[in-house]
C-alpha cells in the first residue's frame, strides 16, 4: 500500500517537474478584452486584431504612436488607377512552420476573407473584383468600385500560409495561430492567458522579450488588483474609477493618451417625432453638461469632442464648435418648439461596451430631466443593444465610433447616410437620421481620388452634420496604460490600442 | 432494481430532450447574434451572408432538429463567437469548476458535520452557541456577498490572499489542475470558502438536528450502557444514521452548487464553466448556452440517480422494486 | 412510486429535525422584519433624498463618504455612490424592490404550488404523475440555477420578468410539500367520513384537507421569503436581474464592488449589512414559526 502511494507520488512529481520548470514569462501584459478566436480573420474588433498582430503580419503596418502606414510584408505599394492597387512583396520571409511567404498566400488570404464561415472582414474582401499575381512577389488588386481607403486597411488584413491553413480549415481553424509574425503561438488557456514566444528569425529582427504572456482581465477592479499585486508588467485599460489609486502607486508609471474613439449621442429627425424639429435637437445638445461628465464620470480621462472624427482623420475640421451647456437656452428652445412641458424620451445605450457607457447614459438622463423632459433609461448588454440599434428601434442613443482607416467618409456612410439596405448604407444610423443633401454629398465624395479635394468635401459633410445636430458629440475617450517601473520597459502605446509586443523595448 | 434504473434513465433522456426544446424556444426571445458577429464594418448584405453561413436563416424547428441530430452523435455545434466546438469549449473549463466544487464540498462536509457534532454534544456551551449563531448568518448571506466580503478582508485590507484566477496550473493529460502548486492552493482558498458557505451552514443545522434525535434513541442509549467509547458511539452508530439525510440533501442541492459556482466564478474570475456561461449569456452565444444547460441537466440527473442508489446502500430497509 | 415516497420522507424527516432547531428568538426576528417592512413601505417619507428622481440627483455629489467622515456631508448620512445617489435613500428604495419581489413570488408560487400539488395528490393518476415529474425536474435544477438560466436567455429584463422567472422555478417546493400532507390527510377517518356523507370534492379539498395541510406551508413561506430576497439580490448582482433604473440591493453591491480597491467600502458594506439583517430577521422569525406551529409533516 505504502509502496504504491510512494510510486504514484514519484510519478506525479516526475510529471509535474518539467512543467513547473518551464520558464516564467519575461513580460506579462494585462488587457481588458479576451481574444475570441485564434483566426486572424474571425473578428474585425480591435481586441481580437490586437492579439493577431503578434502572430501575423499584414501587407502593411502601422507603428506607434501616430499610426503612420508603413511597409510590412509588402515593401512598396501604389494606387495605379482609381480601381487598381499594386503591392510588391518582401522576399525571404518565412512562416513559423518554415514555409516561404509568397504572392499565392496573399491571393489565398483575400479569397478566404470572402468566406463568411471563416471571416468577418467581408467588407474589404468583397470590394475586390480580381487578384492577379504576375510573379511570386507581386500582387495586383482590382476593386469593383473606387475604394479610396483600400491600402489604409492593409495593416489589419493578416496574411496566412496557404498550405497549412487549407489543411486546418475543415477543423480546428480557430484554436491555434500560425503566421509570419514576431511571436510564435505557444498556448491559449481560455479565461486565463495567451502565451507566446519570440520568433528569432523575424524579418524585422527578433523582438526584445522572449516569453510573453497576455492576460485578458475583463473586470476593472481585478485589473487593478493584478497591477497592485505586481503580477503584471503592463496594463492596457487602467480603470478610470481607480485612476487616482493607480497614480499613487510608487512602482507604476501611467501613460494617458487620447484615444481615437468618439463617444456621441445619436439622434434622429424622423417626421412625426419631436426630434424632427431642429430646435428640439439643439435643446437636447444644450442640456448636456459634458464638462461635468468628463470631470466626474470620466475622472478627467477624456477630451471634449466637437465632432465625430478625431484630429488625424481625413475630414476633421478644426473650425467646428460644439453647442455649449446652457439649460436656460435649452428650456427656451423646447418652449419655442412647442414642448414647454417636455415630452417622453428614451435614452438607449450599451452597458458593457465603452468606458463607463451606462454611467454616461444615466448622467445624460439627469440633464434631460432637469430641462423638463420625461426620461426613460434603456441600457442593455451590447449583444442586444446593437441588434436593436441596427433595426432602427431607437430615437436617441449613446454610441462610440472610430474608423481604423482614418477616413471620415467611410464612417459617415455607416453612421450618417439614410439607412438603405440595398446600398449597404447607414447600417449604424440607429435613429434613421436622414438628410438628402448630406446623402448626395457623401455619394459624390467617394469617387474623388485627389486627397486634398476629398478632404474638403468630407469637411463640408462633417460641418453640415454638426450644424443640423445629426448627432451630439460628447468626448473622445482617453486610453490609460500602466507600466511597471524599474524593469527597463519602454512602451509607447498605440492609438488603436493594439498591443504589438515587438514594439515593447 | 434494474428495471427501476432503466426507468430512471429513460426519464432522464426525456427530460434532456424537453430541456433542449425549451432552450430553443426561448432563443427566439434573445438578441440576434449575427449583428455582434458581423462587426461594425458589415453591411446588411454581409450580415445576411453570415446568417446563411451559420445556418441561422433556417426556421427554428429546422435548427432544432439539426442540433438534435448532432447532439445524438455528441456534436453540439460550434460556438458562434469562437467557432470552436461547443462541448470542447465547455469541457476545457470543467477541471477548474470541478476542483473548485470538490474543494468547497470537502470544506462544507468536514466542517459542517464536524461542527454539527460538536454542537450536538454540548448544546449549551458558548462555542456551540457561537457556531449556531454563525450558521444562522451563514444561511442568511447570499454567496456573492460572502465572496465580496472575503475579498475586501483578505485581499484588499489584509492583502494576503489573491482575489482572482487559478494561479499556476499544471497540465496532466487532458486535465489542467491547480492543486499541485502552492499558488494554486492560495488561489482556490477564497473561492472555495465562498462556494462552501451556504452548504456549510445548512449541514451544521442538519447534523445537529439529526444527532439530537438519534442520540435520544434506545439503541444509542444501549450502546452507551454497553460501555462503548464515546467516539465509537458517535461515529459508528449515531453519525451513520445522520448521514442519510445529509447525503440526500447534499445530493439534491447539487443544482444549487452549480448555480452558486456561476456566482463565485464571476466574482473571482475563475476560468470555469460558470464564468463561461455568464459571458456567453451576454454575448448571445447560443450553442454554448444550450450545451451548458444540457451538461448541467445531465450532471444533475446523474447525481440524483446516484444519490438514490447511495441512499439504498445507507438505508438497507429501502428496496427498489 | 414507493421510492419517491421514501425520498420525500427523508426530506420531511430532516425538516422535522430542523424544527427542533431554532431558539425561540422569534420576537427579535419579528421586530427586525417589522422594521424593514415599515422602512420599505414609508421609504419615500423616510429617505432624505429620492435617488430615482432624475431632476434632483446631482452628479456633483458623487462618491461622498458617510457623513461622520472627513469628506462626508450631512445630507447623505451613509455617503453617496458614483451617480451622486445617497446610499441610505437607495437602500430604503432597494428594500422596497426586495420586498415587492419576495412577497409577489411567495404569494404566486405558493398559490400555484398548493393548487397543483393538492389536485395531483387528491386525484392521482396521470395528472399527479405529470405534475410531480415536472416538479422533480425543476426541483433538481434548483431555483437559483433555473432563474439565472431563464433570465439569461430572456431578453427583456424588468421587475416583472424577475418575478415570473423566479416563480417558474419556485412553485415546486410548495407542490411537493402540500402533496405529502394531502396524501396523508386524505386517508384520515374524518375525510373518509365526509366523503361517504356525500360531500363534493371541492368541499373536501378546501374545507377538510387544506386547513390541516397549511401549517407546514406557512413555515415554508417564511423561509422562502428569505430565499427569494437573496435570489433577487444575486440575480441583480450578476446583471440579469432588475434593470439599472430600478433600485436593488444586489445592484448596489455590484456597483460598489468596483470601488472596494479604492477604499470606498460604504457602497458595499451598508447594502450588505441591510441584506444580511433582513434575511437573518426573516430566518429567526421562520424558526420561531416552525416551533410554534410545530407542523406534523
mmCIF file with all atom_site columns, N, CA and C in Angstrom, chain B residues 10-52:
data_model
loop_
_atom_site.group_PDB
_atom_site.id
_atom_site.type_symbol
_atom_site.label_atom_id
_atom_site.label_alt_id
_atom_site.label_comp_id
_atom_site.label_asym_id
_atom_site.label_entity_id
_atom_site.label_seq_id
_atom_site.pdbx_PDB_ins_code
_atom_site.Cartn_x
_atom_site.Cartn_y
_atom_site.Cartn_z
_atom_site.occupancy
_atom_site.B_iso_or_equiv
_atom_site.pdbx_formal_charge
_atom_site.auth_seq_id
_atom_site.auth_comp_id
_atom_site.auth_asym_id
_atom_site.auth_atom_id
_atom_site.pdbx_PDB_model_num
ATOM 1   N N  . UNK B 1 10 ? -34.452 6.308  -18.680 1.00 0.00 ? 10 UNK B N  1
ATOM 2   C CA . UNK B 1 10 ? -35.356 6.712  -19.759 1.00 0.00 ? 10 UNK B CA 1
ATOM 3   C C  . UNK B 1 10 ? -35.960 8.085  -19.448 1.00 0.00 ? 10 UNK B C  1
ATOM 4   N N  . UNK B 1 11 ? -36.399 8.205  -18.193 1.00 0.00 ? 11 UNK B N  1
ATOM 5   C CA . UNK B 1 11 ? -36.951 9.505  -17.768 1.00 0.00 ? 11 UNK B CA 1
ATOM 6   C C  . UNK B 1 11 ? -35.937 10.619 -17.990 1.00 0.00 ? 11 UNK B C  1
ATOM 7   N N  . UNK B 1 12 ? -34.688 10.315 -17.631 1.00 0.00 ? 12 UNK B N  1
ATOM 8   C CA . UNK B 1 12 ? -33.618 11.303 -17.773 1.00 0.00 ? 12 UNK B CA 1
ATOM 9   C C  . UNK B 1 12 ? -33.476 11.759 -19.208 1.00 0.00 ? 12 UNK B C  1
ATOM 10  N N  . UNK B 1 13 ? -33.497 10.812 -20.129 1.00 0.00 ? 13 UNK B N  1
ATOM 11  C CA . UNK B 1 13 ? -33.345 11.154 -21.541 1.00 0.00 ? 13 UNK B CA 1
ATOM 12  C C  . UNK B 1 13 ? -34.493 12.055 -21.991 1.00 0.00 ? 13 UNK B C  1
ATOM 13  N N  . UNK B 1 14 ? -35.710 11.713 -21.555 1.00 0.00 ? 14 UNK B N  1
ATOM 14  C CA . UNK B 1 14 ? -36.866 12.534 -21.927 1.00 0.00 ? 14 UNK B CA 1
ATOM 15  C C  . UNK B 1 14 ? -36.688 13.960 -21.389 1.00 0.00 ? 14 UNK B C  1
ATOM 16  N N  . UNK B 1 15 ? -36.247 14.052 -20.147 1.00 0.00 ? 15 UNK B N  1
ATOM 17  C CA . UNK B 1 15 ? -36.038 15.379 -19.554 1.00 0.00 ? 15 UNK B CA 1
ATOM 18  C C  . UNK B 1 15 ? -35.024 16.174 -20.372 1.00 0.00 ? 15 UNK B C  1
ATOM 19  N N  . UNK B 1 16 ? -33.929 15.504 -20.756 1.00 0.00 ? 16 UNK B N  1
ATOM 20  C CA . UNK B 1 16 ? -32.900 16.196 -21.528 1.00 0.00 ? 16 UNK B CA 1
ATOM 21  C C  . UNK B 1 16 ? -33.469 16.729 -22.836 1.00 0.00 ? 16 UNK B C  1
ATOM 22  N N  . UNK B 1 17 ? -34.261 15.928 -23.502 1.00 0.00 ? 17 UNK B N  1
ATOM 23  C CA . UNK B 1 17 ? -34.846 16.373 -24.775 1.00 0.00 ? 17 UNK B CA 1
ATOM 24  C C  . UNK B 1 17 ? -35.771 17.572 -24.544 1.00 0.00 ? 17 UNK B C  1
ATOM 25  N N  . UNK B 1 18 ? -36.588 17.466 -23.487 1.00 0.00 ? 18 UNK B N  1
ATOM 26  C CA . UNK B 1 18 ? -37.503 18.570 -23.189 1.00 0.00 ? 18 UNK B CA 1
ATOM 27  C C  . UNK B 1 18 ? -36.720 19.853 -22.884 1.00 0.00 ? 18 UNK B C  1
ATOM 28  N N  . UNK B 1 19 ? -35.669 19.699 -22.102 1.00 0.00 ? 19 UNK B N  1
ATOM 29  C CA . UNK B 1 19 ? -34.856 20.866 -21.745 1.00 0.00 ? 19 UNK B CA 1
ATOM 30  C C  . UNK B 1 19 ? -34.313 21.537 -23.006 1.00 0.00 ? 19 UNK B C  1
ATOM 31  N N  . UNK B 1 20 ? -33.801 20.725 -23.924 1.00 0.00 ? 20 UNK B N  1
ATOM 32  C CA . UNK B 1 20 ? -33.243 21.305 -25.147 1.00 0.00 ? 20 UNK B CA 1
ATOM 33  C C  . UNK B 1 20 ? -34.325 22.018 -25.954 1.00 0.00 ? 20 UNK B C  1
ATOM 34  N N  . UNK B 1 21 ? -35.543 21.448 -25.938 1.00 0.00 ? 21 UNK B N  1
ATOM 35  C CA . UNK B 1 21 ? -36.620 22.104 -26.678 1.00 0.00 ? 21 UNK B CA 1
ATOM 36  C C  . UNK B 1 21 ? -36.957 23.457 -26.076 1.00 0.00 ? 21 UNK B C  1
ATOM 37  N N  . UNK B 1 22 ? -37.029 23.484 -24.761 1.00 0.00 ? 22 UNK B N  1
ATOM 38  C CA . UNK B 1 22 ? -37.325 24.749 -24.083 1.00 0.00 ? 22 UNK B CA 1
ATOM 39  C C  . UNK B 1 22 ? -36.262 25.791 -24.432 1.00 0.00 ? 22 UNK B C  1
ATOM 40  N N  . UNK B 1 23 ? -34.994 25.362 -24.413 1.00 0.00 ? 23 UNK B N  1
ATOM 41  C CA . UNK B 1 23 ? -33.912 26.295 -24.753 1.00 0.00 ? 23 UNK B CA 1
ATOM 42  C C  . UNK B 1 23 ? -34.143 26.918 -26.120 1.00 0.00 ? 23 UNK B C  1
ATOM 43  N N  . UNK B 1 24 ? -34.378 26.087 -27.107 1.00 0.00 ? 24 UNK B N  1
ATOM 44  C CA . UNK B 1 24 ? -34.539 26.605 -28.463 1.00 0.00 ? 24 UNK B CA 1
ATOM 45  C C  . UNK B 1 24 ? -35.746 27.521 -28.581 1.00 0.00 ? 24 UNK B C  1
ATOM 46  N N  . UNK B 1 25 ? -36.810 27.162 -27.855 1.00 0.00 ? 25 UNK B N  1
ATOM 47  C CA . UNK B 1 25 ? -37.987 28.028 -27.889 1.00 0.00 ? 25 UNK B CA 1
ATOM 48  C C  . UNK B 1 25 ? -37.645 29.392 -27.306 1.00 0.00 ? 25 UNK B C  1
ATOM 49  N N  . UNK B 1 26 ? -36.836 29.387 -26.243 1.00 0.00 ? 26 UNK B N  1
ATOM 50  C CA . UNK B 1 26 ? -36.502 30.642 -25.574 1.00 0.00 ? 26 UNK B CA 1
ATOM 51  C C  . UNK B 1 26 ? -35.599 31.536 -26.428 1.00 0.00 ? 26 UNK B C  1
ATOM 52  N N  . UNK B 1 27 ? -34.766 30.899 -27.249 1.00 0.00 ? 27 UNK B N  1
ATOM 53  C CA . UNK B 1 27 ? -33.810 31.691 -28.013 1.00 0.00 ? 27 UNK B CA 1
ATOM 54  C C  . UNK B 1 27 ? -34.480 32.650 -28.985 1.00 0.00 ? 27 UNK B C  1
ATOM 55  N N  . UNK B 1 28 ? -35.746 32.390 -29.266 1.00 0.00 ? 28 UNK B N  1
ATOM 56  C CA . UNK B 1 28 ? -36.438 33.328 -30.152 1.00 0.00 ? 28 UNK B CA 1
ATOM 57  C C  . UNK B 1 28 ? -36.568 34.688 -29.495 1.00 0.00 ? 28 UNK B C  1
ATOM 58  N N  . UNK B 1 29 ? -36.396 34.721 -28.178 1.00 0.00 ? 29 UNK B N  1
ATOM 59  C CA . UNK B 1 29 ? -36.580 35.991 -27.471 1.00 0.00 ? 29 UNK B CA 1
ATOM 60  C C  . UNK B 1 29 ? -35.261 36.702 -27.179 1.00 0.00 ? 29 UNK B C  1
ATOM 61  N N  . UNK B 1 30 ? -34.157 36.118 -27.615 1.00 0.00 ? 30 UNK B N  1
ATOM 62  C CA . UNK B 1 30 ? -32.884 36.779 -27.329 1.00 0.00 ? 30 UNK B CA 1
ATOM 63  C C  . UNK B 1 30 ? -32.464 37.648 -28.505 1.00 0.00 ? 30 UNK B C  1
ATOM 64  N N  . UNK B 1 31 ? -31.391 38.390 -28.305 1.00 0.00 ? 31 UNK B N  1
ATOM 65  C CA . UNK B 1 31 ? -30.901 39.265 -29.361 1.00 0.00 ? 31 UNK B CA 1
ATOM 66  C C  . UNK B 1 31 ? -30.408 38.457 -30.555 1.00 0.00 ? 31 UNK B C  1
ATOM 67  N N  . UNK B 1 32 ? -30.256 39.119 -31.664 1.00 0.00 ? 32 UNK B N  1
ATOM 68  C CA . UNK B 1 32 ? -29.786 38.469 -32.875 1.00 0.00 ? 32 UNK B CA 1
ATOM 69  C C  . UNK B 1 32 ? -28.264 38.354 -32.828 1.00 0.00 ? 32 UNK B C  1
ATOM 70  N N  . UNK B 1 33 ? -27.731 37.144 -32.775 1.00 0.00 ? 33 UNK B N  1
ATOM 71  C CA . UNK B 1 33 ? -26.278 37.006 -32.633 1.00 0.00 ? 33 UNK B CA 1
ATOM 72  C C  . UNK B 1 33 ? -25.509 37.519 -33.852 1.00 0.00 ? 33 UNK B C  1
ATOM 73  N N  . UNK B 1 34 ? -26.167 37.565 -34.996 1.00 0.00 ? 34 UNK B N  1
ATOM 74  C CA . UNK B 1 34 ? -25.452 37.901 -36.222 1.00 0.00 ? 34 UNK B CA 1
ATOM 75  C C  . UNK B 1 34 ? -24.872 39.318 -36.172 1.00 0.00 ? 34 UNK B C  1
ATOM 76  N N  . UNK B 1 35 ? -25.608 40.250 -35.584 1.00 0.00 ? 35 UNK B N  1
ATOM 77  C CA . UNK B 1 35 ? -25.146 41.635 -35.559 1.00 0.00 ? 35 UNK B CA 1
ATOM 78  C C  . UNK B 1 35 ? -23.808 41.739 -34.837 1.00 0.00 ? 35 UNK B C  1
ATOM 79  N N  . UNK B 1 36 ? -23.712 41.053 -33.690 1.00 0.00 ? 36 UNK B N  1
ATOM 80  C CA . UNK B 1 36 ? -22.474 41.087 -32.933 1.00 0.00 ? 36 UNK B CA 1
ATOM 81  C C  . UNK B 1 36 ? -21.340 40.414 -33.690 1.00 0.00 ? 36 UNK B C  1
ATOM 82  N N  . UNK B 1 37 ? -21.671 39.305 -34.331 1.00 0.00 ? 37 UNK B N  1
ATOM 83  C CA . UNK B 1 37 ? -20.649 38.537 -35.036 1.00 0.00 ? 37 UNK B CA 1
ATOM 84  C C  . UNK B 1 37 ? -20.086 39.322 -36.201 1.00 0.00 ? 37 UNK B C  1
ATOM 85  N N  . UNK B 1 38 ? -20.969 40.001 -36.911 1.00 0.00 ? 38 UNK B N  1
ATOM 86  C CA . UNK B 1 38 ? -20.570 40.628 -38.164 1.00 0.00 ? 38 UNK B CA 1
ATOM 87  C C  . UNK B 1 38 ? -19.630 41.803 -37.940 1.00 0.00 ? 38 UNK B C  1
ATOM 88  N N  . UNK B 1 39 ? -19.743 42.440 -36.788 1.00 0.00 ? 39 UNK B N  1
ATOM 89  C CA . UNK B 1 39 ? -18.845 43.555 -36.512 1.00 0.00 ? 39 UNK B CA 1
ATOM 90  C C  . UNK B 1 39 ? -19.320 44.844 -37.153 1.00 0.00 ? 39 UNK B C  1
ATOM 91  N N  . UNK B 1 40 ? -18.606 45.927 -36.834 1.00 0.00 ? 40 UNK B N  1
ATOM 92  C CA . UNK B 1 40 ? -19.129 47.242 -37.178 1.00 0.00 ? 40 UNK B CA 1
ATOM 93  C C  . UNK B 1 40 ? -18.994 47.587 -38.655 1.00 0.00 ? 40 UNK B C  1
ATOM 94  N N  . UNK B 1 41 ? -18.125 46.892 -39.367 1.00 0.00 ? 41 UNK B N  1
ATOM 95  C CA . UNK B 1 41 ? -17.936 47.257 -40.761 1.00 0.00 ? 41 UNK B CA 1
ATOM 96  C C  . UNK B 1 41 ? -18.924 46.587 -41.708 1.00 0.00 ? 41 UNK B C  1
ATOM 97  N N  . UNK B 1 42 ? -19.672 45.622 -41.209 1.00 0.00 ? 42 UNK B N  1
ATOM 98  C CA . UNK B 1 42 ? -20.514 44.823 -42.105 1.00 0.00 ? 42 UNK B CA 1
ATOM 99  C C  . UNK B 1 42 ? -21.719 45.597 -42.607 1.00 0.00 ? 42 UNK B C  1
ATOM 100 N N  . UNK B 1 43 ? -22.064 45.356 -43.849 1.00 0.00 ? 43 UNK B N  1
ATOM 101 C CA . UNK B 1 43 ? -23.283 45.923 -44.406 1.00 0.00 ? 43 UNK B CA 1
ATOM 102 C C  . UNK B 1 43 ? -24.417 44.924 -44.192 1.00 0.00 ? 43 UNK B C  1
ATOM 103 N N  . UNK B 1 44 ? -25.631 45.327 -44.542 1.00 0.00 ? 44 UNK B N  1
ATOM 104 C CA . UNK B 1 44 ? -26.775 44.429 -44.398 1.00 0.00 ? 44 UNK B CA 1
ATOM 105 C C  . UNK B 1 44 ? -26.544 43.123 -45.153 1.00 0.00 ? 44 UNK B C  1
ATOM 106 N N  . UNK B 1 45 ? -26.045 43.305 -46.383 1.00 0.00 ? 45 UNK B N  1
ATOM 107 C CA . UNK B 1 45 ? -25.865 42.151 -47.248 1.00 0.00 ? 45 UNK B CA 1
ATOM 108 C C  . UNK B 1 45 ? -24.875 41.169 -46.622 1.00 0.00 ? 45 UNK B C  1
ATOM 109 N N  . UNK B 1 46 ? -23.780 41.714 -46.087 1.00 0.00 ? 46 UNK B N  1
ATOM 110 C CA . UNK B 1 46 ? -22.769 40.842 -45.484 1.00 0.00 ? 46 UNK B CA 1
ATOM 111 C C  . UNK B 1 46 ? -23.313 40.137 -44.249 1.00 0.00 ? 46 UNK B C  1
ATOM 112 N N  . UNK B 1 47 ? -24.168 40.845 -43.543 1.00 0.00 ? 47 UNK B N  1
ATOM 113 C CA . UNK B 1 47 ? -24.768 40.221 -42.372 1.00 0.00 ? 47 UNK B CA 1
ATOM 114 C C  . UNK B 1 47 ? -25.614 39.021 -42.769 1.00 0.00 ? 47 UNK B C  1
ATOM 115 N N  . UNK B 1 48 ? -26.349 39.198 -43.870 1.00 0.00 ? 48 UNK B N  1
ATOM 116 C CA . UNK B 1 48 ? -27.187 38.086 -44.315 1.00 0.00 ? 48 UNK B CA 1
ATOM 117 C C  . UNK B 1 48 ? -26.319 36.908 -44.762 1.00 0.00 ? 48 UNK B C  1
ATOM 118 N N  . UNK B 1 49 ? -25.168 37.235 -45.401 1.00 0.00 ? 49 UNK B N  1
ATOM 119 C CA . UNK B 1 49 ? -24.231 36.173 -45.786 1.00 0.00 ? 49 UNK B CA 1
ATOM 120 C C  . UNK B 1 49 ? -23.803 35.370 -44.566 1.00 0.00 ? 49 UNK B C  1
ATOM 121 N N  . UNK B 1 50 ? -23.501 36.078 -43.481 1.00 0.00 ? 50 UNK B N  1
ATOM 122 C CA . UNK B 1 50 ? -23.059 35.399 -42.263 1.00 0.00 ? 50 UNK B CA 1
ATOM 123 C C  . UNK B 1 50 ? -24.195 34.579 -41.682 1.00 0.00 ? 50 UNK B C  1
ATOM 124 N N  . UNK B 1 51 ? -25.389 35.135 -41.755 1.00 0.00 ? 51 UNK B N  1
ATOM 125 C CA . UNK B 1 51 ? -26.554 34.421 -41.244 1.00 0.00 ? 51 UNK B CA 1
ATOM 126 C C  . UNK B 1 51 ? -26.696 33.062 -41.948 1.00 0.00 ? 51 UNK B C  1
ATOM 127 N N  . UNK B 1 52 ? -26.521 33.099 -43.260 1.00 0.00 ? 52 UNK B N  1
ATOM 128 C CA . UNK B 1 52 ? -26.639 31.860 -44.032 1.00 0.00 ? 52 UNK B CA 1
ATOM 129 C C  . UNK B 1 52 ? -25.501 30.901 -43.667 1.00 0.00 ? 52 UNK B C  1
#
